[in-house]
Amino acid sequence: MNISIFGMGYVGAVCAACLAKRGNNIIGVDVSKDKVAMIGSGKSPIVEEGLDALLTEGVNNQFITATSDYKHAVLNSDISMICVPTPSLRNGNLNTDYIHEVCKEIGSVIKEKNSRHTVVIRSTVLPGTVAEIVIPTLEQYSGKTAGKDFGVGVNPEFLRESTAIYDYDNPPMTVVGVLDEITGQQLETLYSDLDAPFICEDIAVAEMIKYSCNVWHALKVSFANEIGSIAKSVSVDGRRVMNVVCEDKKLNLSSYYMKPGFAFGGSCLPKDVRALSYRANQLDLATPVISSIMQSNDAHIERAFNMVKEASIKKVAMLGLSFKAGTDDLRESPFVILAEKLIGKGYDLSILDRNVKYASVHGSNKEYINNHIPHISSLLVDEPDESILGAELVLVCNGDKSYQSILEDLPAKTKVIDLHGLTDNQSEENKQGICW
Ligand SMILES: NC(=O)c1ccc[n+]([C@@H]2O[C@H](COP(=O)([O-])OP(=O)(O)OC[C@H]3O[C@@H](n4cnc5c(N)ncnc54)[C@H](O)[C@@H]3O)[C@@H](O)[C@H]2O)c1
């Protein structure tokens, strides 16, 4: 393919070299004359193992040229990849000026180009940037329509400096977000030799995936450092601890606990998070990540409560009260906290949880339920009666599969807020999930 790459920095130079290695014709574009001169003579503008050799090979084989003439670059390529900086502003927001500038340049050339052109954002951009900045700017300067007259996509880059060429050749996945089918096909062909899943998503989803990955990586580093620091303070080698933690690929390093849903609860997690934070405090150790976990959990419960408030109704039913399906354990169930908030604000509340209802009559939890939360136990029903089916708003709390048929029996006008993810609620107006 003929590809122009805007921005010959860490990402752009590596992409240029790796795409040229695969036989693509690359035109590197940069506002820096020095970088253009270096790339054009096969020299790497950055320190990165193996890059010099690949660039030299690409230039010698006439797969790579470099220019500061963006018009020449767009007219002589089918795809433009944008790899310009997106640095932080002083307030933390993303500076999209470079993206805006380069879209103005590319758009003005698309205006006079007869053949189809595709613009792909490789820079890291916040969700909404392509829709709010890239597409309007390209359309304004080209006078053409995105998705129809020219293609638009995002293709976040996951390489790490110092192992960038290895990472390019061995990605965990290739993620693209596209506006139009042709762009998706072009990118799938471009990356067809990579032994990694090719994931084609909506543009905003792809934009968000990149942030989720980077923030997750940052969180992992901070978490491991906090655990290591607490461990050291109690004369334990944190590396030995984390080595074993990482051995568990079922719960620890896996997709388990990594799905948006409701707050955690139960008899272990809240208690243990509190205890470790308390110990860190006692040791005079700053562990802001661990110390803010309970706060984050509480904020999520508050979010659910606010969603109920925004629905402006009074008759609410909860499907599920125990912290997860298949147990009657109410200790630190976030749904008990939510129920108490709703009762406190005067909502007309009914709760269906067959396990809890059974336990309140027969089980070992009987005393706890009837003595500690009598205000809640009196609201429990054991079948989907009128108070459940006639509610104005139904909250799906835990993931008990039997709630599915109850949801099917609800009148169409009933609002549903799914806190667990039991329903596919994307398409129906009066159904929503807590974080999807
Ligand atoms: N560095 C990384 O490891 C990495 C990894 C993944 C994603 N990213 C993202 O990729 C983007 C680029 O990062 P980078 O580290 O390569 O940046 P960089 O600063 O190394 O390179 C950007 C280049 O763009 C050039 N440039 C600026 N405006 C231009 C214009 N109008 N036309 C042409 N060139 C222009 C600059 O002169 C510079 O050479 C950022 O959004 C970053 O967040 C970086």
Tab-separated table of C-alpha atoms and ligand atoms in Angstrom:
chain	number	residue	atom	x	y	z
A	1	MET	CA	0.000	0.000	0.000
A	2	ASN	CA	1.028	3.630	-0.371
A	3	ILE	CA	0.988	5.217	3.062
A	4	SER	CA	1.879	8.700	4.280
A	5	ILE	CA	2.761	8.907	7.962
A	6	PHE	CA	2.386	12.280	9.668
A	7	GLY	CA	4.768	12.645	12.632
A	8	MET	CA	8.171	10.936	12.530
A	9	GLY	CA	8.577	10.544	16.301
A	10	TYR	CA	8.581	7.382	18.413
A	11	VAL	CA	5.401	5.972	16.934
A	12	GLY	CA	5.644	7.309	13.384
A	13	ALA	CA	9.272	6.305	12.739
A	14	VAL	CA	8.707	2.769	14.036
A	15	CYS	CA	5.510	2.391	11.971
A	16	ALA	CA	7.334	3.683	8.894
A	17	ALA	CA	10.177	1.184	9.298
A	18	CYS	CA	7.948	-1.799	10.129
A	19	LEU	CA	5.436	-1.115	7.351
A	20	ALA	CA	8.259	-0.612	4.815
A	21	LYS	CA	9.755	-3.944	5.887
A	22	ARG	CA	6.488	-5.523	4.736
A	23	GLY	CA	6.766	-3.943	1.280
A	24	ASN	CA	4.568	-0.876	1.739
A	25	ASN	CA	5.617	2.437	0.200
A	26	ILE	CA	5.999	4.959	2.989
A	27	ILE	CA	6.181	8.732	2.807
A	28	GLY	CA	7.222	10.110	6.189
A	29	VAL	CA	6.028	13.651	6.935
A	30	ASP	CA	7.214	15.919	9.708
A	31	VAL	CA	7.302	19.632	10.455
A	32	SER	CA	10.867	19.172	11.694
A	33	LYS	CA	13.326	19.533	8.817
A	34	ASP	CA	15.950	17.626	10.818
A	35	LYS	CA	13.688	14.608	11.229
A	36	VAL	CA	12.757	14.660	7.546
A	37	ALA	CA	16.451	14.735	6.631
A	38	MET	CA	17.287	11.879	9.000
A	39	ILE	CA	14.442	9.608	7.878
A	40	GLY	CA	15.175	10.445	4.241
A	41	SER	CA	18.777	9.291	4.675
A	42	GLY	CA	17.767	6.123	6.524
A	43	LYS	CA	18.762	7.298	10.000
A	44	SER	CA	16.616	6.965	13.066
A	45	PRO	CA	15.596	10.222	14.779
A	46	ILE	CA	15.156	8.305	18.048
A	47	VAL	CA	17.081	5.738	20.056
A	48	GLU	CA	15.351	2.425	19.456
A	49	GLU	CA	17.016	-0.927	18.971
A	50	GLY	CA	16.995	-2.118	15.354
A	51	LEU	CA	15.310	1.001	13.996
A	52	ASP	CA	18.367	2.451	12.230
A	53	ALA	CA	18.922	-0.780	10.326
A	54	LEU	CA	15.280	-1.078	9.269
A	55	LEU	CA	15.091	2.557	8.148
A	56	THR	CA	18.330	2.227	6.173
A	57	GLU	CA	17.001	-0.912	4.492
A	58	GLY	CA	13.683	0.829	3.737
A	59	VAL	CA	15.379	3.862	2.193
A	60	ASN	CA	17.885	1.762	0.211
A	61	ASN	CA	15.074	-0.377	-1.179
A	62	GLN	CA	13.142	2.800	-2.026
A	63	PHE	CA	10.227	1.900	0.239
A	64	ILE	CA	10.759	4.980	2.440
A	65	THR	CA	10.988	8.652	1.502
A	66	ALA	CA	10.484	11.690	3.731
A	67	THR	CA	9.164	15.177	3.137
A	68	SER	CA	7.699	18.203	4.839
A	69	ASP	CA	5.389	18.713	1.849
A	70	TYR	CA	2.082	17.355	3.146
A	71	LYS	CA	0.375	17.948	-0.213
A	72	HIS	CA	2.844	15.701	-2.008
A	73	ALA	CA	2.414	13.097	0.745
A	74	VAL	CA	-1.399	12.952	0.572
A	75	LEU	CA	-1.552	13.012	-3.226
A	76	ASN	CA	0.903	10.130	-3.456
A	77	SER	CA	-0.637	7.832	-0.860
A	78	ASP	CA	-3.946	6.025	-0.297
A	79	ILE	CA	-3.817	6.153	3.485
A	80	SER	CA	-2.538	8.865	5.842
A	81	MET	CA	-1.617	7.730	9.334
A	82	ILE	CA	-1.523	10.461	11.963
A	83	CYS	CA	1.159	9.954	14.635
A	84	VAL	CA	1.505	13.511	15.949
A	85	PRO	CA	1.794	14.323	19.672
A	86	THR	CA	-1.219	14.580	21.976
A	87	PRO	CA	0.480	15.951	25.106
A	88	SER	CA	-1.134	16.998	28.391
A	89	LEU	CA	-2.350	20.529	28.900
A	90	ARG	CA	-1.621	22.131	32.269
A	91	ASN	CA	-5.057	21.124	33.535
A	92	GLY	CA	-4.496	17.492	32.509
A	93	ASN	CA	-6.734	17.627	29.459
A	94	LEU	CA	-5.463	16.376	26.136
A	95	ASN	CA	-3.916	18.885	23.748
A	96	THR	CA	-5.496	18.127	20.375
A	97	ASP	CA	-3.972	21.128	18.555
A	98	TYR	CA	-1.502	18.970	16.593
A	99	ILE	CA	-4.300	16.629	15.525
A	100	HIS	CA	-6.439	19.580	14.467
A	101	GLU	CA	-3.570	21.146	12.511
A	102	VAL	CA	-2.690	17.988	10.627
A	103	CYS	CA	-6.377	17.317	9.803
A	104	LYS	CA	-6.620	20.815	8.318
A	105	GLU	CA	-3.614	20.046	6.097
A	106	ILE	CA	-4.834	16.617	5.013
A	107	GLY	CA	-8.422	17.838	4.506
A	108	SER	CA	-7.293	20.655	2.203
A	109	VAL	CA	-5.489	18.135	-0.031
A	110	ILE	CA	-8.393	15.640	-0.014
A	111	LYS	CA	-10.438	18.521	-1.466
A	112	GLU	CA	-8.441	18.398	-4.695
A	113	LYS	CA	-7.734	14.672	-4.756
A	114	ASN	CA	-9.810	12.635	-7.197
A	115	SER	CA	-9.162	9.166	-5.776
A	116	ARG	CA	-10.401	7.943	-2.398
A	117	HIS	CA	-8.225	8.733	0.613
A	118	THR	CA	-8.296	7.218	4.108
A	119	VAL	CA	-7.217	8.961	7.309
A	120	VAL	CA	-6.204	6.820	10.284
A	121	ILE	CA	-5.447	8.238	13.731
A	122	ARG	CA	-2.638	6.373	15.470
A	123	SER	CA	-2.086	9.045	18.137
A	124	THR	CA	-3.761	8.403	21.470
A	125	VAL	CA	-6.986	10.400	21.562
A	126	LEU	CA	-9.815	10.568	24.093
A	127	PRO	CA	-13.193	9.069	23.136
A	128	GLY	CA	-15.085	11.565	21.020
A	129	THR	CA	-11.994	13.206	19.490
A	130	VAL	CA	-12.482	11.655	16.058
A	131	ALA	CA	-16.196	12.511	16.046
A	132	GLU	CA	-15.754	16.025	17.431
A	133	ILE	CA	-12.426	17.183	15.960
A	134	VAL	CA	-11.042	14.863	13.277
A	135	ILE	CA	-14.146	14.322	11.144
A	136	PRO	CA	-15.514	17.902	11.310
A	137	THR	CA	-12.078	19.345	10.465
A	138	LEU	CA	-11.493	16.961	7.550
A	139	GLU	CA	-15.002	17.640	6.233
A	140	GLN	CA	-14.657	21.400	6.625
A	141	TYR	CA	-11.333	21.587	4.778
A	142	SER	CA	-12.144	18.999	2.091
A	143	GLY	CA	-15.747	19.963	1.478
A	144	LYS	CA	-16.425	16.199	1.314
A	145	THR	CA	-18.280	13.710	3.509
A	146	ALA	CA	-16.477	11.345	5.870
A	147	GLY	CA	-17.356	7.686	5.433
A	148	LYS	CA	-18.654	8.354	1.909
A	149	ASP	CA	-16.052	10.390	0.012
A	150	PHE	CA	-13.096	9.509	2.231
A	151	GLY	CA	-12.412	6.939	4.930
A	152	VAL	CA	-11.753	7.527	8.624
A	153	GLY	CA	-10.447	5.179	11.291
A	154	VAL	CA	-8.471	4.958	14.509
A	155	ASN	CA	-5.772	2.398	15.082
A	156	PRO	CA	-4.269	2.871	18.548
A	157	GLU	CA	-0.620	1.943	18.902
A	158	PHE	CA	0.439	-0.334	21.763
A	159	LEU	CA	4.205	-0.407	21.314
A	160	ARG	CA	6.572	0.207	24.210
A	161	GLU	CA	9.684	2.301	23.730
A	162	SER	CA	12.902	0.198	23.815
A	163	THR	CA	11.089	-2.908	22.505
A	164	ALA	CA	9.065	-1.073	19.870
A	165	ILE	CA	9.996	-3.171	16.818
A	166	TYR	CA	9.469	-6.445	18.658
A	167	ASP	CA	6.106	-5.101	19.937
A	168	TYR	CA	5.103	-4.024	16.442
A	169	ASP	CA	5.827	-7.508	15.077
A	170	ASN	CA	4.250	-9.317	18.056
A	171	PRO	CA	1.231	-7.321	19.214
A	172	PRO	CA	-1.240	-8.839	21.700
A	173	MET	CA	-3.994	-7.619	19.353
A	174	THR	CA	-4.620	-5.147	16.584
A	175	VAL	CA	-7.442	-2.744	17.425
A	176	VAL	CA	-9.105	-0.519	14.898
A	177	GLY	CA	-12.213	1.614	14.992
A	178	VAL	CA	-13.722	2.560	11.656
A	179	LEU	CA	-16.372	4.832	10.260
A	180	ASP	CA	-16.756	2.924	7.007
A	181	GLU	CA	-16.350	-0.643	5.763
A	182	ILE	CA	-13.628	0.122	3.217
A	183	THR	CA	-11.339	1.546	5.923
A	184	GLY	CA	-11.852	-1.632	7.955
A	185	GLN	CA	-10.941	-3.796	4.960
A	186	GLN	CA	-7.848	-1.704	4.155
A	187	LEU	CA	-6.547	-2.001	7.715
A	188	GLU	CA	-7.322	-5.706	7.927
A	189	THR	CA	-5.304	-6.270	4.743
A	190	LEU	CA	-2.476	-4.061	5.988
A	191	TYR	CA	-2.095	-6.110	9.184
A	192	SER	CA	-2.987	-9.502	7.716
A	193	ASP	CA	0.524	-10.905	8.305
A	194	LEU	CA	0.445	-10.236	12.058
A	195	ASP	CA	-0.274	-13.255	14.225
A	196	ALA	CA	-2.748	-11.465	16.521
A	197	PRO	CA	-6.511	-11.025	16.710
A	198	PHE	CA	-7.770	-8.218	14.483
A	199	ILE	CA	-10.471	-6.361	16.389
A	200	CYS	CA	-12.670	-3.949	14.466
A	201	GLU	CA	-14.851	-1.771	16.672
A	202	ASP	CA	-16.743	1.488	16.614
A	203	ILE	CA	-14.412	4.481	16.668
A	204	ALA	CA	-15.259	5.655	20.210
A	205	VAL	CA	-14.892	2.105	21.561
A	206	ALA	CA	-11.414	1.844	20.010
A	207	GLU	CA	-10.456	5.256	21.422
A	208	MET	CA	-11.584	4.146	24.896
A	209	ILE	CA	-9.786	0.777	24.620
A	210	LYS	CA	-6.423	2.531	24.316
A	211	TYR	CA	-7.033	4.575	27.484
A	212	SER	CA	-8.336	1.543	29.360
A	213	CYS	CA	-5.143	-0.363	28.505
A	214	ASN	CA	-2.767	2.431	29.499
A	215	VAL	CA	-4.596	3.322	32.707
A	216	TRP	CA	-4.762	-0.375	33.604
A	217	HIS	CA	-1.009	-0.676	33.093
A	218	ALA	CA	-0.432	2.386	35.271
A	219	LEU	CA	-2.752	0.984	37.941
A	220	LYS	CA	-0.925	-2.360	37.916
A	221	VAL	CA	2.434	-0.628	38.471
A	222	SER	CA	1.074	1.511	41.318
A	223	PHE	CA	-0.690	-1.445	42.921
A	224	ALA	CA	2.414	-3.649	42.819
A	225	ASN	CA	4.511	-0.798	44.253
A	226	GLU	CA	2.056	-0.198	47.101
A	227	ILE	CA	1.878	-3.908	47.936
A	228	GLY	CA	5.680	-4.078	47.796
A	229	SER	CA	6.025	-1.050	50.084
A	230	ILE	CA	3.613	-2.431	52.691
A	231	ALA	CA	5.367	-5.812	52.464
A	232	LYS	CA	8.813	-4.247	52.984
A	233	SER	CA	7.545	-2.335	56.023
A	234	VAL	CA	6.550	-5.594	57.656
A	235	SER	CA	9.876	-7.263	56.642
A	236	VAL	CA	8.426	-9.237	53.768
A	237	ASP	CA	9.972	-9.296	50.283
A	238	GLY	CA	7.272	-7.811	48.038
A	239	ARG	CA	8.779	-9.459	44.950
A	240	ARG	CA	8.182	-12.915	46.434
A	241	VAL	CA	4.606	-11.905	47.235
A	242	MET	CA	3.809	-10.536	43.788
A	243	ASN	CA	5.527	-13.443	42.010
A	244	VAL	CA	3.080	-15.813	43.647
A	245	VAL	CA	0.129	-13.446	43.178
A	246	CYS	CA	0.905	-13.532	39.447
A	247	GLU	CA	0.898	-17.340	39.422
A	248	ASP	CA	-2.897	-17.293	39.772
A	249	LYS	CA	-4.129	-16.974	36.214
A	250	LYS	CA	-7.710	-17.840	37.164
A	251	LEU	CA	-8.679	-14.927	39.389
A	252	ASN	CA	-5.666	-12.600	39.591
A	253	LEU	CA	-4.338	-12.260	36.051
A	254	SER	CA	-7.437	-12.998	34.021
A	255	SER	CA	-10.634	-11.418	32.789
A	256	TYR	CA	-12.275	-12.367	36.106
A	257	TYR	CA	-13.360	-9.256	38.074
A	258	MET	CA	-12.656	-7.159	34.979
A	259	LYS	CA	-16.197	-6.650	33.756
A	260	PRO	CA	-18.113	-3.442	34.418
A	261	GLY	CA	-20.907	-4.268	36.856
A	262	PHE	CA	-21.831	-3.408	40.430
A	263	ALA	CA	-19.857	-2.707	43.596
A	264	PHE	CA	-18.063	-5.552	45.358
A	265	GLY	CA	-19.234	-6.773	48.733
A	266	GLY	CA	-19.465	-9.876	50.865
A	267	SER	CA	-17.709	-10.947	53.993
A	268	CYS	CA	-14.109	-10.746	52.687
A	269	LEU	CA	-13.202	-8.034	50.174
A	270	PRO	CA	-14.409	-4.900	52.048
A	271	LYS	CA	-13.033	-6.132	55.376
A	272	ASP	CA	-9.637	-7.039	53.926
A	273	VAL	CA	-9.233	-3.852	51.907
A	274	ARG	CA	-10.014	-1.854	55.069
A	275	ALA	CA	-7.564	-3.834	57.172
A	276	LEU	CA	-4.655	-3.447	54.743
A	277	SER	CA	-5.338	0.306	54.341
A	278	TYR	CA	-5.414	0.642	58.123
A	279	ARG	CA	-2.102	-1.174	58.437
A	280	ALA	CA	-0.516	1.045	55.766
A	281	ASN	CA	-1.726	4.100	57.709
A	282	GLN	CA	-0.266	2.721	60.919
A	283	LEU	CA	3.026	2.258	59.100
A	284	ASP	CA	2.883	5.862	57.890
A	285	LEU	CA	2.888	4.628	54.312
A	286	ALA	CA	1.124	6.595	51.597
A	287	THR	CA	-0.878	4.015	49.619
A	288	PRO	CA	-3.452	6.146	47.811
A	289	VAL	CA	-4.472	3.427	45.358
A	290	ILE	CA	-5.328	0.845	48.019
A	291	SER	CA	-6.738	3.470	50.374
A	292	SER	CA	-9.188	4.768	47.793
A	293	ILE	CA	-10.659	1.390	46.800
A	294	MET	CA	-13.520	1.557	49.337
A	295	GLN	CA	-14.216	5.142	48.295
A	296	SER	CA	-14.467	4.022	44.668
A	297	ASN	CA	-16.836	1.215	45.666
A	298	ASP	CA	-19.041	3.619	47.642
A	299	ALA	CA	-19.114	6.026	44.687
A	300	HIS	CA	-20.450	3.219	42.528
A	301	ILE	CA	-23.304	2.512	44.960
A	302	GLU	CA	-24.046	6.246	45.023
A	303	ARG	CA	-24.121	6.199	41.203
A	304	ALA	CA	-26.862	3.545	41.258
A	305	PHE	CA	-28.796	5.538	43.849
A	306	ASN	CA	-28.552	8.665	41.678
A	307	MET	CA	-29.838	6.743	38.671
A	308	VAL	CA	-32.922	5.789	40.687
A	309	LYS	CA	-33.340	9.419	41.800
A	310	GLU	CA	-33.118	10.627	38.193
A	311	ALA	CA	-35.901	8.243	37.177
A	312	SER	CA	-38.307	10.363	39.291
A	313	ILE	CA	-40.504	7.491	40.456
A	314	LYS	CA	-41.422	6.078	43.870
A	315	LYS	CA	-42.314	2.385	43.467
A	316	VAL	CA	-39.067	0.411	43.173
A	317	ALA	CA	-38.401	-3.328	43.130
A	318	MET	CA	-35.017	-4.948	43.663
A	319	LEU	CA	-34.278	-8.368	42.153
A	320	GLY	CA	-31.593	-9.741	44.468
A	321	LEU	CA	-30.276	-8.611	47.835
A	322	SER	CA	-27.325	-10.890	48.637
A	323	PHE	CA	-23.991	-9.688	47.220
A	324	LYS	CA	-24.058	-12.391	44.531
A	325	ALA	CA	-26.397	-15.060	43.170
A	326	GLY	CA	-26.475	-18.461	44.844
A	327	THR	CA	-25.893	-17.300	48.439
A	328	ASP	CA	-27.986	-15.872	51.270
A	329	ASP	CA	-24.959	-14.006	52.703
A	330	LEU	CA	-25.914	-10.386	53.269
A	331	ARG	CA	-22.770	-9.313	55.093
A	332	GLU	CA	-21.571	-6.091	53.418
A	333	SER	CA	-23.830	-6.676	50.439
A	334	PRO	CA	-23.802	-3.415	48.451
A	335	PHE	CA	-27.473	-4.036	47.696
A	336	VAL	CA	-28.287	-3.802	51.405
A	337	ILE	CA	-26.583	-0.390	51.446
A	338	LEU	CA	-28.525	0.632	48.336
A	339	ALA	CA	-31.800	-0.618	49.854
A	340	GLU	CA	-31.116	1.387	53.021
A	341	LYS	CA	-30.487	4.520	50.995
A	342	LEU	CA	-33.754	4.019	49.104
A	343	ILE	CA	-35.734	3.331	52.278
A	344	GLY	CA	-34.136	6.390	53.880
A	345	LYS	CA	-35.363	8.583	51.051
A	346	GLY	CA	-38.898	7.221	51.307
A	347	TYR	CA	-39.037	4.987	48.237
A	348	ASP	CA	-41.796	2.361	48.182
A	349	LEU	CA	-39.461	-0.627	47.976
A	350	SER	CA	-40.014	-4.378	47.466
A	351	ILE	CA	-37.233	-6.930	47.319
A	352	LEU	CA	-37.242	-10.391	45.774
A	353	ASP	CA	-34.427	-12.746	46.755
A	354	ARG	CA	-35.542	-16.330	47.251
A	355	ASN	CA	-32.306	-17.338	49.002
A	356	VAL	CA	-32.541	-14.505	51.510
A	357	LYS	CA	-36.254	-15.022	52.062
A	358	TYR	CA	-35.637	-18.713	52.760
A	359	ALA	CA	-32.800	-17.841	55.141
A	360	SER	CA	-34.951	-15.301	56.987
A	361	VAL	CA	-37.400	-18.084	57.818
A	362	HIS	CA	-35.241	-21.198	58.117
A	363	GLY	CA	-31.520	-20.540	57.611
A	364	SER	CA	-28.527	-19.722	59.770
A	365	ASN	CA	-28.842	-16.113	58.629
A	366	LYS	CA	-32.360	-15.920	60.152
A	367	GLU	CA	-31.294	-14.065	63.285
A	368	TYR	CA	-29.082	-11.599	61.380
A	369	ILE	CA	-31.786	-10.776	58.841
A	370	ASN	CA	-34.637	-10.402	61.330
A	371	ASN	CA	-32.667	-8.604	64.064
A	372	HIS	CA	-30.116	-6.488	62.214
A	373	ILE	CA	-32.058	-5.420	59.170
A	374	PRO	CA	-35.736	-5.747	60.182
A	375	HIS	CA	-36.566	-2.706	58.045
A	376	ILE	CA	-35.309	-4.643	55.019
A	377	SER	CA	-36.542	-8.113	55.917
A	378	SER	CA	-40.124	-6.826	56.098
A	379	LEU	CA	-39.845	-5.790	52.427
A	380	LEU	CA	-38.783	-9.235	51.214
A	381	VAL	CA	-41.149	-11.213	49.057
A	382	ASP	CA	-40.529	-14.783	47.902
A	383	GLU	CA	-42.392	-14.669	44.604
A	384	PRO	CA	-42.721	-12.023	41.881
A	385	ASP	CA	-46.014	-10.686	43.236
A	386	GLU	CA	-47.811	-7.443	42.421
A	387	SER	CA	-45.245	-5.372	44.332
A	388	ILE	CA	-42.540	-6.606	41.945
A	389	LEU	CA	-44.443	-6.831	38.670
A	390	GLY	CA	-46.294	-3.569	39.377
A	391	ALA	CA	-43.182	-1.536	40.287
A	392	GLU	CA	-42.386	1.514	38.182
A	393	LEU	CA	-38.680	0.767	38.293
A	394	VAL	CA	-36.980	-2.621	38.639
A	395	LEU	CA	-33.346	-2.884	39.689
A	396	VAL	CA	-31.545	-6.040	38.586
A	397	CYS	CA	-29.119	-6.537	41.465
A	398	ASN	CA	-27.353	-9.857	41.552
A	399	GLY	CA	-27.087	-12.247	38.600
A	400	ASP	CA	-29.665	-14.882	39.587
A	401	LYS	CA	-30.740	-16.353	36.241
A	402	SER	CA	-34.369	-16.738	37.382
A	403	TYR	CA	-34.769	-12.944	37.149
A	404	GLN	CA	-34.656	-13.205	33.388
A	405	SER	CA	-38.203	-14.578	33.147
A	406	ILE	CA	-39.474	-11.971	35.636
A	407	LEU	CA	-38.047	-9.236	33.417
A	408	GLU	CA	-39.862	-10.752	30.449
A	409	ASP	CA	-43.175	-10.573	32.372
A	410	LEU	CA	-42.815	-6.866	33.210
A	411	PRO	CA	-45.112	-4.391	31.454
A	412	ALA	CA	-43.300	-2.637	28.591
A	413	LYS	CA	-43.458	0.723	30.380
A	414	THR	CA	-41.520	-0.503	33.439
A	415	LYS	CA	-38.104	1.081	33.736
A	416	VAL	CA	-35.230	-1.342	34.326
A	417	ILE	CA	-31.769	-0.510	35.653
A	418	ASP	CA	-29.444	-3.475	35.312
A	419	LEU	CA	-26.672	-3.334	37.907
A	420	HIS	CA	-25.327	-6.775	37.066
A	421	GLY	CA	-25.379	-7.175	33.298
A	422	LEU	CA	-28.063	-9.830	33.140
A	423	THR	CA	-29.894	-8.221	30.247
A	424	ASP	CA	-28.975	-7.060	26.796
A	425	ASN	CA	-30.421	-3.608	27.214
A	426	GLN	CA	-28.658	-1.660	24.489
A	427	SER	CA	-31.677	-1.271	22.255
A	428	GLU	CA	-34.560	-0.544	24.624
A	429	GLU	CA	-35.177	3.002	25.716
A	430	ASN	CA	-36.475	2.317	29.235
A	431	LYS	CA	-33.726	-0.187	30.070
A	432	GLN	CA	-30.221	0.866	31.009
A	433	GLY	CA	-27.128	-0.619	32.562
A	434	ILE	CA	-25.105	1.034	35.309
A	435	CYS	CA	-21.923	1.326	33.254
A	436	TRP	CA	-22.813	0.243	29.758
B	1	LIG	N1	5.789	6.983	22.475
B	1	LIG	C1	5.106	5.887	22.669
B	1	LIG	O1	5.608	4.879	23.165
B	1	LIG	C2	3.656	5.805	22.249
B	1	LIG	C3	3.030	4.564	22.223
B	1	LIG	C4	1.700	4.499	21.813
B	1	LIG	C5	1.024	5.658	21.470
B	1	LIG	N2	1.666	6.871	21.532
B	1	LIG	C6	0.914	8.061	21.108
B	1	LIG	O2	1.313	8.368	19.761
B	1	LIG	C7	1.322	9.787	19.549
B	1	LIG	C8	2.704	10.230	19.101
B	1	LIG	O3	3.616	9.955	20.147
B	1	LIG	P1	5.181	10.012	19.896
B	1	LIG	O4	5.818	9.567	21.181
B	1	LIG	O5	5.541	9.319	18.640
B	1	LIG	O6	5.396	11.605	19.706
B	1	LIG	P2	6.725	12.377	19.260
B	1	LIG	O7	6.694	13.696	19.906
B	1	LIG	O8	7.932	11.499	19.446
B	1	LIG	O9	6.536	12.558	17.685
B	1	LIG	C9	5.571	13.341	17.100
B	1	LIG	C10	6.110	13.965	15.825
B	1	LIG	O10	5.063	14.660	15.178
B	1	LIG	C11	5.643	15.796	14.534
B	1	LIG	N3	4.582	16.739	14.172
B	1	LIG	C12	3.931	17.644	14.943
B	1	LIG	N4	3.021	18.306	14.220
B	1	LIG	C13	3.078	17.817	12.958
B	1	LIG	C14	2.407	18.105	11.746
B	1	LIG	N5	1.452	19.047	11.669
B	1	LIG	N6	2.738	17.417	10.633
B	1	LIG	C15	3.693	16.471	10.689
B	1	LIG	N7	4.384	16.160	11.795
B	1	LIG	C16	4.078	16.826	12.918
B	1	LIG	C17	6.651	16.296	15.560
B	1	LIG	O11	7.623	17.143	14.950
B	1	LIG	C18	7.239	14.972	16.057
B	1	LIG	O12	8.368	14.591	15.298
B	1	LIG	C19	0.858	10.399	20.871
B	1	LIG	O13	-0.542	10.578	20.818
B	1	LIG	C20	1.169	9.316	21.907
B	1	LIG	O14	0.358	9.412	23.030
B	1	LIG	C21	2.968	6.962	21.892
